Each structure stands twice: as C-alpha cells, then as structure tokens.
mmCIF file of C-alpha atoms in Angstrom:
data_model
loop_
_atom_site.group_PDB
_atom_site.id
_atom_site.type_symbol
_atom_site.label_atom_id
_atom_site.label_comp_id
_atom_site.label_asym_id
_atom_site.label_seq_id
_atom_site.Cartn_x
_atom_site.Cartn_y
_atom_site.Cartn_z
ATOM 1 C CA UNK A 1376 0.000 0.000 0.000
ATOM 2 C CA UNK A 1377 3.021 2.195 0.569
ATOM 3 C CA UNK A 1378 3.244 3.229 -3.045
ATOM 4 C CA UNK A 1379 -0.423 4.233 -3.164
ATOM 5 C CA UNK A 1380 -0.760 6.415 -0.073
ATOM 6 C CA UNK A 1381 0.879 9.506 -1.422
ATOM 7 C CA UNK A 1382 0.960 13.065 -0.082
ATOM 8 C CA UNK A 1383 2.721 14.134 -3.229
ATOM 9 C CA UNK A 1384 4.487 12.394 -6.068
ATOM 10 C CA UNK A 1385 7.551 11.830 -3.921
ATOM 11 C CA UNK A 1386 6.873 12.570 -0.277
ATOM 12 C CA UNK A 1387 3.989 10.264 0.486
ATOM 13 C CA UNK A 1388 5.632 7.417 -1.318
ATOM 14 C CA UNK A 1389 7.941 7.485 1.682
ATOM 15 C CA UNK A 1390 5.658 8.853 4.385
ATOM 16 C CA UNK A 1391 2.104 7.923 3.450
ATOM 17 C CA UNK A 1392 1.922 4.618 5.248
ATOM 18 C CA UNK A 1393 3.032 6.388 8.417
ATOM 19 C CA UNK A 1394 0.204 8.877 8.070
ATOM 20 C CA UNK A 1395 -2.402 6.184 7.482
ATOM 21 C CA UNK A 1396 -1.156 4.118 10.368
ATOM 22 C CA UNK A 1397 -1.354 7.121 12.667
ATOM 23 C CA UNK A 1398 -4.933 7.845 11.609
ATOM 24 C CA UNK A 1399 -5.922 4.255 12.262
ATOM 25 C CA UNK A 1400 -4.393 4.367 15.731
ATOM 26 C CA UNK A 1401 -6.411 7.487 16.464
ATOM 27 C CA UNK A 1402 -9.596 5.532 15.779
ATOM 28 C CA UNK A 1403 -10.381 7.138 12.443
ATOM 29 C CA UNK A 1404 -10.098 10.693 13.756
ATOM 30 C CA UNK A 1405 -9.497 11.901 10.196
ATOM 31 C CA UNK A 1406 -12.046 9.572 8.668
ATOM 32 C CA UNK A 1407 -13.951 12.246 6.797
ATOM 33 C CA UNK A 1408 -10.929 14.249 5.749
ATOM 34 C CA UNK A 1409 -10.552 14.169 2.001
ATOM 35 C CA UNK A 1410 -7.062 13.889 0.627
ATOM 36 C CA UNK A 1411 -3.920 13.338 2.659
ATOM 37 C CA UNK A 1412 -2.688 15.240 5.658
ATOM 38 C CA UNK A 1413 0.962 15.706 6.406
ATOM 39 C CA UNK A 1414 2.241 13.719 9.379
ATOM 40 C CA UNK A 1415 3.767 15.859 12.109
ATOM 41 C CA UNK A 1416 7.536 16.192 11.961
ATOM 42 C CA UNK A 1417 7.692 14.658 15.430
ATOM 43 C CA UNK A 1418 6.031 11.489 14.098
ATOM 44 C CA UNK A 1419 8.884 11.044 11.658
ATOM 45 C CA UNK A 1420 11.703 12.089 13.977
ATOM 46 C CA UNK A 1421 11.383 8.972 16.098
ATOM 47 C CA UNK A 1422 14.544 9.517 18.143
ATOM 48 C CA UNK A 1423 13.750 13.181 18.801
ATOM 49 C CA UNK A 1424 17.097 14.532 17.616
ATOM 50 C CA UNK A 1425 15.566 17.244 15.425
ATOM 51 C CA UNK A 1426 16.257 15.598 12.053
ATOM 52 C CA UNK A 1427 14.670 12.829 9.986
ATOM 53 C CA UNK A 1428 17.083 10.320 8.479
ATOM 54 C CA UNK A 1429 16.721 7.662 5.830
ATOM 55 C CA UNK A 1430 17.034 4.997 8.515
ATOM 56 C CA UNK A 1431 14.065 6.461 10.401
ATOM 57 C CA UNK A 1432 11.913 6.532 7.268
ATOM 58 C CA UNK A 1433 12.829 2.970 6.331
ATOM 59 C CA UNK A 1434 12.183 1.738 9.872
ATOM 60 C CA UNK A 1435 8.767 3.394 9.889
ATOM 61 C CA UNK A 1436 7.886 1.895 6.519
ATOM 62 C CA UNK A 1437 8.743 -1.535 7.901
ATOM 63 C CA UNK A 1438 6.722 -0.835 11.046
ATOM 64 C CA UNK A 1439 3.715 0.129 8.928
ATOM 65 C CA UNK A 1440 4.035 -3.099 6.928
ATOM 66 C CA UNK A 1441 4.029 -5.035 10.189
ATOM 67 C CA UNK A 1442 1.005 -3.012 11.326
ATOM 68 C CA UNK A 1443 -0.896 -4.059 8.200
ATOM 69 C CA UNK A 1444 0.061 -7.695 8.728
ATOM 70 C CA UNK A 1445 -2.662 -8.504 11.252
ATOM 71 C CA UNK A 1446 -1.918 -12.238 11.452
ATOM 72 C CA UNK A 1447 1.899 -11.864 11.525
ATOM 73 C CA UNK A 1448 2.536 -14.127 8.536
ATOM 74 C CA UNK A 1449 4.822 -11.592 6.804
ATOM 75 C CA UNK A 1450 2.265 -11.221 4.011
ATOM 76 C CA UNK A 1451 -0.529 -8.704 3.449
ATOM 77 C CA UNK A 1452 -3.863 -10.081 2.294
ATOM 78 C CA UNK A 1453 -6.552 -8.180 0.449
ATOM 79 C CA UNK A 1454 -8.731 -8.281 3.583
ATOM 80 C CA UNK A 1455 -5.937 -6.880 5.744
ATOM 81 C CA UNK A 1456 -5.441 -3.975 3.359
ATOM 82 C CA UNK A 1457 -9.168 -3.321 3.200
ATOM 83 C CA UNK A 1458 -9.531 -3.382 7.004
ATOM 84 C CA UNK A 1459 -6.669 -0.907 7.438
ATOM 85 C CA UNK A 1460 -7.993 1.438 4.751
ATOM 86 C CA UNK A 1461 -11.455 1.395 6.354
ATOM 87 C CA UNK A 1462 -10.012 2.057 9.821
ATOM 88 C CA UNK A 1463 -7.957 4.961 8.477
ATOM 89 C CA UNK A 1464 -10.909 6.508 6.633
ATOM 90 C CA UNK A 1465 -9.366 5.995 3.193
ATOM 91 C CA UNK A 1466 -12.788 5.568 1.605
ATOM 92 C CA UNK A 1467 -11.688 6.638 -1.858
ATOM 93 C CA UNK A 1468 -8.799 4.166 -1.778
ATOM 94 C CA UNK A 1469 -11.235 1.319 -1.202
ATOM 95 C CA UNK A 1470 -12.729 1.797 -4.666
ATOM 96 C CA UNK A 1471 -9.432 1.071 -6.405
ATOM 97 C CA UNK A 1472 -8.030 -1.335 -3.835
ATOM 98 C CA UNK A 1473 -8.692 -4.536 -5.794
ATOM 99 C CA UNK A 1474 -7.149 -3.163 -8.978
ATOM 100 C CA UNK A 1475 -4.129 -1.872 -7.050
ATOM 101 C CA UNK A 1476 -3.758 -5.169 -5.198
ATOM 102 C CA UNK A 1477 -3.822 -7.216 -8.407
ATOM 103 C CA UNK A 1478 -1.216 -4.964 -9.993
ATOM 104 C CA UNK A 1479 1.155 -5.289 -7.031
ATOM 105 C CA UNK A 1480 0.642 -9.046 -6.598
ATOM 106 C CA UNK A 1481 3.439 -10.000 -8.989
ATOM 107 C CA UNK A 1482 3.340 -13.745 -8.349
ATOM 108 C CA UNK A 1483 -0.457 -13.929 -8.285
ATOM 109 C CA UNK A 1484 -0.665 -15.737 -4.945
ATOM 110 C CA UNK A 1485 -3.346 -13.414 -3.563
ATOM 111 C CA UNK A 1486 -1.019 -11.876 -0.979
ATOM 112 C CA UNK A 1487 1.581 -9.114 -0.940
ATOM 113 C CA UNK A 1488 5.081 -9.568 0.378
ATOM 114 C CA UNK A 1489 7.254 -6.708 1.593
ATOM 115 C CA UNK A 1490 9.200 -6.990 -1.665
ATOM 116 C CA UNK A 1491 6.046 -6.729 -3.788
ATOM 117 C CA UNK A 1492 4.918 -3.656 -1.844
ATOM 118 C CA UNK A 1493 8.276 -1.944 -2.217
ATOM 119 C CA UNK A 1494 8.272 0.946 -4.745
ATOM 120 C CA UNK A 1495 10.173 0.165 -7.942
ATOM 121 C CA UNK A 1496 12.334 3.237 -7.478
ATOM 122 C CA UNK A 1497 14.168 4.688 -4.491
ATOM 123 C CA UNK A 1498 11.481 7.156 -3.480
ATOM 124 C CA UNK A 1499 12.906 7.737 -0.023
ATOM 125 C CA UNK A 1500 16.184 8.698 -1.660
ATOM 126 C CA UNK A 1501 14.390 11.040 -4.054
ATOM 127 C CA UNK A 1502 12.485 12.605 -1.180
ATOM 128 C CA UNK A 1503 15.678 13.214 0.759
ATOM 129 C CA UNK A 1504 17.300 14.724 -2.306
ATOM 130 C CA UNK A 1505 14.320 16.982 -2.864
ATOM 131 C CA UNK A 1506 13.879 18.224 0.698
ATOM 132 C CA UNK A 1507 17.452 18.171 1.955
ATOM 133 C CA UNK A 1508 18.286 21.712 0.877
ATOM 134 C CA UNK A 1509 21.609 21.847 2.722
ATOM 135 C CA UNK A 1510 22.769 18.468 1.417
ATOM 136 C CA UNK A 1511 23.566 16.921 4.803
ATOM 137 C CA UNK A 1512 21.681 13.698 4.084
ATOM 138 C CA UNK A 1513 18.818 14.332 6.501
ATOM 139 C CA UNK A 1514 15.704 16.493 6.820
ATOM 140 C CA UNK A 1515 15.526 19.185 9.467
ATOM 141 C CA UNK A 1516 12.295 20.595 10.838
ATOM 142 C CA UNK A 1517 12.958 23.835 8.967
ATOM 143 C CA UNK A 1518 13.335 21.940 5.680
ATOM 144 C CA UNK A 1519 10.185 19.921 6.382
ATOM 145 C CA UNK A 1520 8.189 23.031 7.293
ATOM 146 C CA UNK A 1521 9.382 24.756 4.120
ATOM 147 C CA UNK A 1522 8.027 21.838 2.089
ATOM 148 C CA UNK A 1523 4.704 21.977 3.949
ATOM 149 C CA UNK A 1524 4.423 25.734 3.352
ATOM 150 C CA UNK A 1525 5.168 25.283 -0.342
ATOM 151 C CA UNK A 1526 2.552 22.544 -0.599
ATOM 152 C CA UNK A 1527 -0.038 24.682 1.225
ATOM 153 C CA UNK A 1528 0.672 27.625 -1.082
ATOM 154 C CA UNK A 1529 0.303 25.405 -4.140
ATOM 155 C CA UNK A 1530 -3.003 24.049 -2.832
ATOM 156 C CA UNK A 1531 -4.295 27.566 -2.149
ATOM 157 C CA UNK A 1532 -3.280 28.648 -5.643
ATOM 158 C CA UNK A 1533 -5.155 25.734 -7.209
ATOM 159 C CA UNK A 1534 -8.259 26.522 -5.161
ATOM 160 C CA UNK A 1535 -8.114 30.175 -6.204
ATOM 161 C CA UNK A 1536 -7.826 29.213 -9.865
ATOM 162 C CA UNK A 1537 -10.736 26.801 -9.577
ATOM 163 C CA UNK A 1538 -12.871 29.420 -7.822
ATOM 164 C CA UNK A 1539 -12.067 32.001 -10.496
ATOM 165 C CA UNK A 1540 -13.006 29.547 -13.235
ATOM 166 C CA UNK A 1541 -16.342 28.750 -11.559
ATOM 167 C CA UNK A 1542 -17.185 32.368 -10.655
ATOM 168 C CA UNK A 1543 -17.912 33.380 -14.229
ATOM 169 C CA UNK A 1544 -19.588 36.695 -13.358
ATOM 170 C CA UNK A 1545 -16.771 37.709 -10.996
ATOM 171 C CA UNK A 1546 -19.013 38.609 -8.048
ATOM 172 C CA UNK A 1547 -16.947 36.700 -5.488
ATOM 173 C CA UNK A 1548 -19.409 33.843 -5.016
ATOM 174 C CA UNK A 1549 -20.571 30.792 -6.936
ATOM 175 C CA UNK A 1550 -24.250 30.627 -7.758
ATOM 176 C CA UNK A 1551 -26.229 27.466 -8.380
ATOM 177 C CA UNK A 1552 -26.397 28.411 -12.046
ATOM 178 C CA UNK A 1553 -22.623 28.766 -12.277
ATOM 179 C CA UNK A 1554 -22.145 25.447 -10.488
ATOM 180 C CA UNK A 1555 -24.642 23.665 -12.736
ATOM 181 C CA UNK A 1556 -22.975 25.108 -15.840
ATOM 182 C CA UNK A 1557 -19.571 23.905 -14.662
ATOM 183 C CA UNK A 1558 -21.000 20.500 -13.766
ATOM 184 C CA UNK A 1559 -22.517 20.127 -17.206
ATOM 185 C CA UNK A 1560 -19.313 21.249 -18.896
ATOM 186 C CA UNK A 1561 -17.206 18.766 -16.958
ATOM 187 C CA UNK A 1562 -19.787 16.011 -17.102
ATOM 188 C CA UNK A 1563 -20.334 14.794 -13.587
ATOM 189 C CA UNK A 1564 -19.399 17.014 -10.677
ATOM 190 C CA UNK A 1565 -21.343 16.283 -7.493
ATOM 191 C CA UNK A 1566 -24.648 18.022 -6.948
ATOM 192 C CA UNK A 1567 -24.873 21.122 -4.796
ATOM 193 C CA UNK A 1568 -22.845 24.321 -4.696
ATOM 194 C CA UNK A 1569 -19.587 23.926 -2.735
ATOM 195 C CA UNK A 1570 -19.023 26.160 0.293
ATOM 196 C CA UNK A 1571 -16.679 28.477 -1.574
ATOM 197 C CA UNK A 1572 -16.862 32.219 -1.164
ATOM 198 C CA UNK A 1573 -13.926 34.580 -1.276
ATOM 199 C CA UNK A 1574 -15.802 37.250 0.665
#
C-alpha cells in the first residue's frame, strides 16, 4: 500500500503509510478528511534529535508493513489492506483497492510480500534529495516546514484558480447556475454548490 498512499508524487511514497497508520491508531479521527494530511515532523523524527534520516523513514515503513500484517505471517492479504484502509478513513482508496492489489501481486498468490509492496524506485532517496536543501543527508524541521508551506501555497493557488473559473460573473461567489454550468461542462461534478466564497 506504501506506493499508493501519497501526499505528493515523492513525499507520500515514503511517508504515506506512516500517516495512514497514525490515523488508524487514532480511531479514524481523520475519517472524513478528504485527501492526505501531512504527518507531524515529530512522528517522523522517532529519536527526537531534530532531524529525519533515511534509517528512520525505512524503519517506519517496515513498522507500517508489520502493522498491516494482522496475522503476523509476513504477508498482506486483500482483507488486511481493506480493514486498514477502512479504519484509516481511506474511503476513496477502497474503490481502487482490488485493482491496485492485483497490480502489485506480482506472483499472483493473492497476498503481498514486503518486496512486492516496495516501490520500484528509491522514493525515499528522491524525497531526501528533494527536501534536503543543505545536502547533509537528513531532513531538518525547517526543511520539512518549508516543504509543507510550499505545498499549502500550491493548494491555495489551485483553489483560487478553480474558484475564479467557476465564478464566471466575478461577483466573489458561486451561484447554483454557475455550479450547474460547470458541472454540465465537466460532465459529472457532485450536486450542490460547494461552500466556496472569497468574501
């Protein structure tokens, strides 16, 4: 599941399983949250030394695999993945779970090994390269926060662009007519006007 629980193209490939595991432990606290939230830096910095290393990320990925393996057989079944996704509130992931499972199950035995769940590329290495701005081989809280701020700014920019596209008369709000027109143009947006108003 590691390769499918992504915060971004690179980051969640390394951190996503940690985030899902944390949500499950909290009893589905984020069950109705759409999309992925960033895990706290402290969740990743397991030894509390103020930096996140490759070893910490790899250890957490292994711990998440073990957390998914409910019967301790070193394999992840379809039911185990489904139970974890449901507990973590990953409702949208459930829809594509079977297709994802079949794609990852390289030997077709109906179960996933740690090797089958491993990303084909070194995503942890890419993440470190991307976030490690000072090149010291680890991620500081400042570097992590900078990434979070950049991600938040990008998300806000996308929302602003979407709002502007929907608000065709430029009055700062989206009417039912504007929403219906956009829905028809895109062929299938959910009914109802979203709670979006720049005022």
